[in-house]
mmCIF file with all atom_site columns, C-alpha atoms in Angstrom:
data_model
loop_
_atom_site.group_PDB
_atom_site.id
_atom_site.type_symbol
_atom_site.label_atom_id
_atom_site.label_alt_id
_atom_site.label_comp_id
_atom_site.label_asym_id
_atom_site.label_entity_id
_atom_site.label_seq_id
_atom_site.pdbx_PDB_ins_code
_atom_site.Cartn_x
_atom_site.Cartn_y
_atom_site.Cartn_z
_atom_site.occupancy
_atom_site.B_iso_or_equiv
_atom_site.pdbx_formal_charge
_atom_site.auth_seq_id
_atom_site.auth_comp_id
_atom_site.auth_asym_id
_atom_site.auth_atom_id
_atom_site.pdbx_PDB_model_num
ATOM 1   C CA . MET A 1 1   ? 212.190 216.270 108.895 1.00 0.00 ? 32  MET A CA 1
ATOM 2   C CA . GLN A 1 2   ? 212.310 216.477 105.110 1.00 0.00 ? 33  GLN A CA 1
ATOM 3   C CA . ASP A 1 3   ? 210.927 212.932 104.827 1.00 0.00 ? 34  ASP A CA 1
ATOM 4   C CA . ALA A 1 4   ? 207.948 213.922 106.963 1.00 0.00 ? 35  ALA A CA 1
ATOM 5   C CA . GLN A 1 5   ? 207.325 216.944 104.733 1.00 0.00 ? 36  GLN A CA 1
ATOM 6   C CA . ASN A 1 6   ? 207.527 214.771 101.606 1.00 0.00 ? 37  ASN A CA 1
ATOM 7   C CA . VAL A 1 7   ? 205.080 212.279 103.100 1.00 0.00 ? 38  VAL A CA 1
ATOM 8   C CA . SER A 1 8   ? 202.760 215.148 104.025 1.00 0.00 ? 39  SER A CA 1
ATOM 9   C CA . ARG A 1 9   ? 202.954 216.553 100.469 1.00 0.00 ? 40  ARG A CA 1
ATOM 10  C CA . ILE A 1 10  ? 202.252 213.134 99.002  1.00 0.00 ? 41  ILE A CA 1
ATOM 11  C CA . LYS A 1 11  ? 199.227 212.707 101.279 1.00 0.00 ? 42  LYS A CA 1
ATOM 12  C CA . THR A 1 12  ? 197.984 216.153 100.243 1.00 0.00 ? 43  THR A CA 1
ATOM 13  C CA . LEU A 1 13  ? 198.429 215.317 96.550  1.00 0.00 ? 44  LEU A CA 1
ATOM 14  C CA . ILE A 1 14  ? 196.617 212.002 96.956  1.00 0.00 ? 45  ILE A CA 1
ATOM 15  C CA . ALA A 1 15  ? 193.749 213.663 98.838  1.00 0.00 ? 46  ALA A CA 1
ATOM 16  C CA . THR A 1 16  ? 193.515 216.392 96.184  1.00 0.00 ? 47  THR A CA 1
ATOM 17  C CA . GLY A 1 17  ? 193.471 213.761 93.444  1.00 0.00 ? 48  GLY A CA 1
ATOM 18  C CA . ILE A 1 18  ? 190.678 211.861 95.152  1.00 0.00 ? 49  ILE A CA 1
ATOM 19  C CA . VAL A 1 19  ? 188.591 215.009 95.575  1.00 0.00 ? 50  VAL A CA 1
ATOM 20  C CA . LEU A 1 20  ? 189.155 216.091 91.958  1.00 0.00 ? 51  LEU A CA 1
ATOM 21  C CA . SER A 1 21  ? 188.361 212.597 90.739  1.00 0.00 ? 52  SER A CA 1
ATOM 22  C CA . SER A 1 22  ? 185.064 212.511 92.632  1.00 0.00 ? 53  SER A CA 1
ATOM 23  C CA . ILE A 1 23  ? 184.115 215.972 91.322  1.00 0.00 ? 54  ILE A CA 1
ATOM 24  C CA . THR A 1 24  ? 184.920 214.959 87.753  1.00 0.00 ? 55  THR A CA 1
ATOM 25  C CA . GLY A 1 25  ? 182.932 211.740 88.144  1.00 0.00 ? 56  GLY A CA 1
ATOM 26  C CA . SER A 1 26  ? 180.015 213.682 89.556  1.00 0.00 ? 57  SER A CA 1
ATOM 27  C CA . LEU A 1 27  ? 180.112 216.162 86.673  1.00 0.00 ? 58  LEU A CA 1
ATOM 28  C CA . GLN A 1 28  ? 180.183 213.322 84.144  1.00 0.00 ? 59  GLN A CA 1
ATOM 29  C CA . ALA A 1 29  ? 177.241 211.618 85.842  1.00 0.00 ? 60  ALA A CA 1
ATOM 30  C CA . ASN A 1 30  ? 175.286 214.895 85.774  1.00 0.00 ? 61  ASN A CA 1
ATOM 31  C CA . THR A 1 31  ? 176.082 215.386 82.069  1.00 0.00 ? 62  THR A CA 1
ATOM 32  C CA . ASP A 1 32  ? 174.938 211.837 81.318  1.00 0.00 ? 63  ASP A CA 1
ATOM 33  C CA . LEU A 1 33  ? 171.714 212.403 83.250  1.00 0.00 ? 64  LEU A CA 1
ATOM 34  C CA . VAL A 1 34  ? 171.017 215.732 81.525  1.00 0.00 ? 65  VAL A CA 1
ATOM 35  C CA . ASN A 1 35  ? 171.600 214.134 78.107  1.00 0.00 ? 66  ASN A CA 1
ATOM 36  C CA . ALA A 1 36  ? 169.339 211.212 79.006  1.00 0.00 ? 67  ALA A CA 1
ATOM 37  C CA . PHE A 1 37  ? 166.535 213.544 80.104  1.00 0.00 ? 68  PHE A CA 1
ATOM 38  C CA . ALA A 1 38  ? 166.993 215.775 77.045  1.00 0.00 ? 69  ALA A CA 1
ATOM 39  C CA . GLY A 1 39  ? 166.986 212.781 74.724  1.00 0.00 ? 70  GLY A CA 1
ATOM 40  C CA . CYS A 1 40  ? 163.840 211.367 76.278  1.00 0.00 ? 71  CYS A CA 1
ATOM 41  C CA . ALA A 1 41  ? 162.089 214.754 76.122  1.00 0.00 ? 72  ALA A CA 1
ATOM 42  C CA . GLY A 1 42  ? 162.969 214.908 72.430  1.00 0.00 ? 73  GLY A CA 1
ATOM 43  C CA . ARG A 1 43  ? 161.815 211.352 71.792  1.00 0.00 ? 74  ARG A CA 1
ATOM 44  C CA . PHE A 1 44  ? 158.474 211.881 73.504  1.00 0.00 ? 75  PHE A CA 1
ATOM 45  C CA . SER A 1 45  ? 158.009 215.159 71.605  1.00 0.00 ? 76  SER A CA 1
ATOM 46  C CA . ALA A 1 46  ? 158.422 213.209 68.374  1.00 0.00 ? 77  ALA A CA 1
ATOM 47  C CA . GLU A 1 47  ? 156.078 210.476 69.601  1.00 0.00 ? 78  GLU A CA 1
ATOM 48  C CA . THR A 1 48  ? 153.436 213.040 70.580  1.00 0.00 ? 79  THR A CA 1
ATOM 49  C CA . GLU A 1 49  ? 153.515 214.770 67.207  1.00 0.00 ? 80  GLU A CA 1
ATOM 50  C CA . HIS A 1 50  ? 153.486 211.466 65.341  1.00 0.00 ? 81  HIS A CA 1
ATOM 51  C CA . ALA A 1 51  ? 150.540 210.247 67.414  1.00 0.00 ? 82  ALA A CA 1
ATOM 52  C CA . TRP A 1 52  ? 148.628 213.449 66.637  1.00 0.00 ? 83  TRP A CA 1
ATOM 53  C CA . LEU A 1 53  ? 149.291 213.023 62.914  1.00 0.00 ? 84  LEU A CA 1
ATOM 54  C CA . MET A 1 54  ? 148.351 209.353 62.908  1.00 0.00 ? 85  MET A CA 1
ATOM 55  C CA . GLY A 1 55  ? 145.252 209.714 65.117  1.00 0.00 ? 86  GLY A CA 1
ATOM 56  C CA . ASP A 1 56  ? 146.854 207.533 67.800  1.00 0.00 ? 87  ASP A CA 1
ATOM 57  C CA . ASP A 1 57  ? 145.046 207.557 71.155  1.00 0.00 ? 88  ASP A CA 1
ATOM 58  C CA . ARG A 1 58  ? 148.380 207.443 72.992  1.00 0.00 ? 89  ARG A CA 1
ATOM 59  C CA . ALA A 1 59  ? 149.129 211.115 72.190  1.00 0.00 ? 90  ALA A CA 1
ATOM 60  C CA . ASP A 1 60  ? 148.069 212.282 75.671  1.00 0.00 ? 91  ASP A CA 1
ATOM 61  C CA . HIS A 1 61  ? 150.246 209.634 77.315  1.00 0.00 ? 92  HIS A CA 1
ATOM 62  C CA . PHE A 1 62  ? 153.242 210.663 75.195  1.00 0.00 ? 93  PHE A CA 1
ATOM 63  C CA . GLN A 1 63  ? 152.609 214.325 75.983  1.00 0.00 ? 94  GLN A CA 1
ATOM 64  C CA . SER A 1 64  ? 152.509 213.519 79.704  1.00 0.00 ? 95  SER A CA 1
ATOM 65  C CA . GLN A 1 65  ? 155.795 211.593 79.478  1.00 0.00 ? 96  GLN A CA 1
ATOM 66  C CA . ARG A 1 66  ? 157.341 214.497 77.545  1.00 0.00 ? 97  ARG A CA 1
ATOM 67  C CA . ALA A 1 67  ? 156.269 216.932 80.280  1.00 0.00 ? 98  ALA A CA 1
ATOM 68  C CA . THR A 1 68  ? 157.826 214.678 82.922  1.00 0.00 ? 99  THR A CA 1
ATOM 69  C CA . PHE A 1 69  ? 161.165 214.612 81.127  1.00 0.00 ? 100 PHE A CA 1
ATOM 70  C CA . VAL A 1 70  ? 161.084 218.350 80.478  1.00 0.00 ? 101 VAL A CA 1
ATOM 71  C CA . SER A 1 71  ? 160.576 218.884 84.230  1.00 0.00 ? 102 SER A CA 1
ATOM 72  C CA . LEU A 1 72  ? 163.446 216.547 85.068  1.00 0.00 ? 103 LEU A CA 1
ATOM 73  C CA . LEU A 1 73  ? 165.618 218.267 82.500  1.00 0.00 ? 104 LEU A CA 1
ATOM 74  C CA . GLU A 1 74  ? 164.829 221.725 83.870  1.00 0.00 ? 105 GLU A CA 1
ATOM 75  C CA . ALA A 1 75  ? 165.783 220.520 87.347  1.00 0.00 ? 106 ALA A CA 1
ATOM 76  C CA . THR A 1 76  ? 169.154 219.139 86.265  1.00 0.00 ? 107 THR A CA 1
ATOM 77  C CA . VAL A 1 77  ? 170.510 221.405 83.519  1.00 0.00 ? 108 VAL A CA 1
ATOM 78  C CA . ASP A 1 78  ? 172.815 224.314 84.327  1.00 0.00 ? 109 ASP A CA 1
ATOM 79  C CA . ASP A 1 79  ? 171.809 227.725 82.984  1.00 0.00 ? 110 ASP A CA 1
ATOM 80  C CA . HIS A 1 80  ? 174.956 228.056 80.869  1.00 0.00 ? 111 HIS A CA 1
ATOM 81  C CA . ASP A 1 81  ? 174.256 224.678 79.182  1.00 0.00 ? 112 ASP A CA 1
ATOM 82  C CA . ARG A 1 82  ? 170.614 225.306 78.253  1.00 0.00 ? 113 ARG A CA 1
ATOM 83  C CA . ARG A 1 83  ? 171.201 226.218 74.587  1.00 0.00 ? 114 ARG A CA 1
ATOM 84  C CA . GLN A 1 84  ? 173.467 223.233 73.982  1.00 0.00 ? 115 GLN A CA 1
ATOM 85  C CA . VAL A 1 85  ? 171.032 220.886 75.711  1.00 0.00 ? 116 VAL A CA 1
ATOM 86  C CA . LEU A 1 86  ? 168.085 222.274 73.739  1.00 0.00 ? 117 LEU A CA 1
ATOM 87  C CA . SER A 1 87  ? 170.055 221.701 70.535  1.00 0.00 ? 118 SER A CA 1
ATOM 88  C CA . TYR A 1 88  ? 170.693 218.086 71.551  1.00 0.00 ? 119 TYR A CA 1
ATOM 89  C CA . ARG A 1 89  ? 167.033 217.618 72.445  1.00 0.00 ? 120 ARG A CA 1
ATOM 90  C CA . ILE A 1 90  ? 165.964 218.872 69.010  1.00 0.00 ? 121 ILE A CA 1
ATOM 91  C CA . GLU A 1 91  ? 168.505 216.628 67.260  1.00 0.00 ? 122 GLU A CA 1
ATOM 92  C CA . VAL A 1 92  ? 167.152 213.590 69.104  1.00 0.00 ? 123 VAL A CA 1
ATOM 93  C CA . LYS A 1 93  ? 163.571 214.611 68.313  1.00 0.00 ? 124 LYS A CA 1
ATOM 94  C CA . LEU A 1 94  ? 164.379 214.854 64.593  1.00 0.00 ? 125 LEU A CA 1
ATOM 95  C CA . ALA A 1 95  ? 166.170 211.502 64.610  1.00 0.00 ? 126 ALA A CA 1
ATOM 96  C CA . HIS A 1 96  ? 163.282 209.847 66.435  1.00 0.00 ? 127 HIS A CA 1
ATOM 97  C CA . SER A 1 97  ? 160.793 211.444 64.029  1.00 0.00 ? 128 SER A CA 1
ATOM 98  C CA . ALA A 1 98  ? 162.758 209.914 61.162  1.00 0.00 ? 129 ALA A CA 1
ATOM 99  C CA . LEU A 1 99  ? 162.490 206.500 62.819  1.00 0.00 ? 130 LEU A CA 1
ATOM 100 C CA . LEU A 1 100 ? 158.734 206.911 63.242  1.00 0.00 ? 131 LEU A CA 1
ATOM 101 C CA . THR A 1 101 ? 158.333 208.013 59.632  1.00 0.00 ? 132 THR A CA 1
ATOM 102 C CA . THR A 1 102 ? 160.306 204.991 58.451  1.00 0.00 ? 133 THR A CA 1
ATOM 103 C CA . ALA A 1 103 ? 158.327 202.697 60.744  1.00 0.00 ? 134 ALA A CA 1
ATOM 104 C CA . SER A 1 104 ? 155.022 204.015 59.413  1.00 0.00 ? 135 SER A CA 1
ATOM 105 C CA . PHE A 1 105 ? 155.726 204.598 55.739  1.00 0.00 ? 136 PHE A CA 1
ATOM 106 C CA . ALA A 1 106 ? 158.687 202.515 54.560  1.00 0.00 ? 137 ALA A CA 1
ATOM 107 C CA . GLU A 1 107 ? 157.834 200.218 51.681  1.00 0.00 ? 138 GLU A CA 1
ATOM 108 C CA . ASP A 1 108 ? 160.369 197.681 52.909  1.00 0.00 ? 139 ASP A CA 1
ATOM 109 C CA . ASP A 1 109 ? 158.612 195.758 55.696  1.00 0.00 ? 140 ASP A CA 1
ATOM 110 C CA . GLU A 1 110 ? 161.856 194.659 57.326  1.00 0.00 ? 141 GLU A CA 1
ATOM 111 C CA . ARG A 1 111 ? 163.161 198.224 57.418  1.00 0.00 ? 142 ARG A CA 1
ATOM 112 C CA . ALA A 1 112 ? 159.842 199.458 58.846  1.00 0.00 ? 143 ALA A CA 1
ATOM 113 C CA . ALA A 1 113 ? 159.879 196.753 61.529  1.00 0.00 ? 144 ALA A CA 1
ATOM 114 C CA . THR A 1 114 ? 163.472 197.560 62.472  1.00 0.00 ? 145 THR A CA 1
ATOM 115 C CA . ALA A 1 115 ? 162.657 201.274 62.799  1.00 0.00 ? 146 ALA A CA 1
ATOM 116 C CA . HIS A 1 116 ? 159.565 200.446 64.869  1.00 0.00 ? 147 HIS A CA 1
ATOM 117 C CA . ASP A 1 117 ? 161.527 198.142 67.182  1.00 0.00 ? 148 ASP A CA 1
ATOM 118 C CA . LEU A 1 118 ? 164.318 200.687 67.605  1.00 0.00 ? 149 LEU A CA 1
ATOM 119 C CA . ALA A 1 119 ? 161.906 203.514 68.413  1.00 0.00 ? 150 ALA A CA 1
ATOM 120 C CA . ASN A 1 120 ? 160.172 201.308 70.988  1.00 0.00 ? 151 ASN A CA 1
ATOM 121 C CA . ALA A 1 121 ? 163.506 200.282 72.512  1.00 0.00 ? 152 ALA A CA 1
ATOM 122 C CA . TYR A 1 122 ? 164.414 203.944 72.990  1.00 0.00 ? 153 TYR A CA 1
ATOM 123 C CA . LEU A 1 123 ? 161.086 204.598 74.697  1.00 0.00 ? 154 LEU A CA 1
ATOM 124 C CA . LEU A 1 124 ? 161.588 201.600 76.978  1.00 0.00 ? 155 LEU A CA 1
ATOM 125 C CA . SER A 1 125 ? 165.004 202.895 78.009  1.00 0.00 ? 156 SER A CA 1
ATOM 126 C CA . CYS A 1 126 ? 163.426 206.264 78.791  1.00 0.00 ? 157 CYS A CA 1
ATOM 127 C CA . GLY A 1 127 ? 160.730 204.547 80.836  1.00 0.00 ? 158 GLY A CA 1
ATOM 128 C CA . GLN A 1 128 ? 163.382 202.828 82.908  1.00 0.00 ? 159 GLN A CA 1
ATOM 129 C CA . LEU A 1 129 ? 164.563 206.250 84.106  1.00 0.00 ? 160 LEU A CA 1
ATOM 130 C CA . LEU A 1 130 ? 161.229 206.821 85.824  1.00 0.00 ? 161 LEU A CA 1
ATOM 131 C CA . LEU A 1 131 ? 159.986 205.209 89.011  1.00 0.00 ? 162 LEU A CA 1
ATOM 132 C CA . ASP A 1 132 ? 156.655 204.364 87.399  1.00 0.00 ? 163 ASP A CA 1
ATOM 133 C CA . GLY A 1 133 ? 158.257 203.362 84.068  1.00 0.00 ? 164 GLY A CA 1
#
């Protein structure tokens, strides 16, 4: 009788572990998705502003992409995480702005090219999150 109870407890513990593991995995996936959307919204904000400053015709396209990521972000972020996510989005925007500034104004051509390539690689990775990207 005691063996049957022990087996039942073990099965319950295993089932609980599986459920908790799937919840934790789901939460991590959601956090990753929220961070990806926030990062892309920040990057496209930086691209939009840089395009405006540089007279780049792609400003409207960047603004549209930014709006898409803001919508996706709003749909996935929890209310209690909004401030933290906004902070992350601003940090990414500032970092991306620094890349764009380096790409446009660095006196070292190799450094400018590296910054340009990196900024473009980030935008490509954002595009891959979208069905039309």
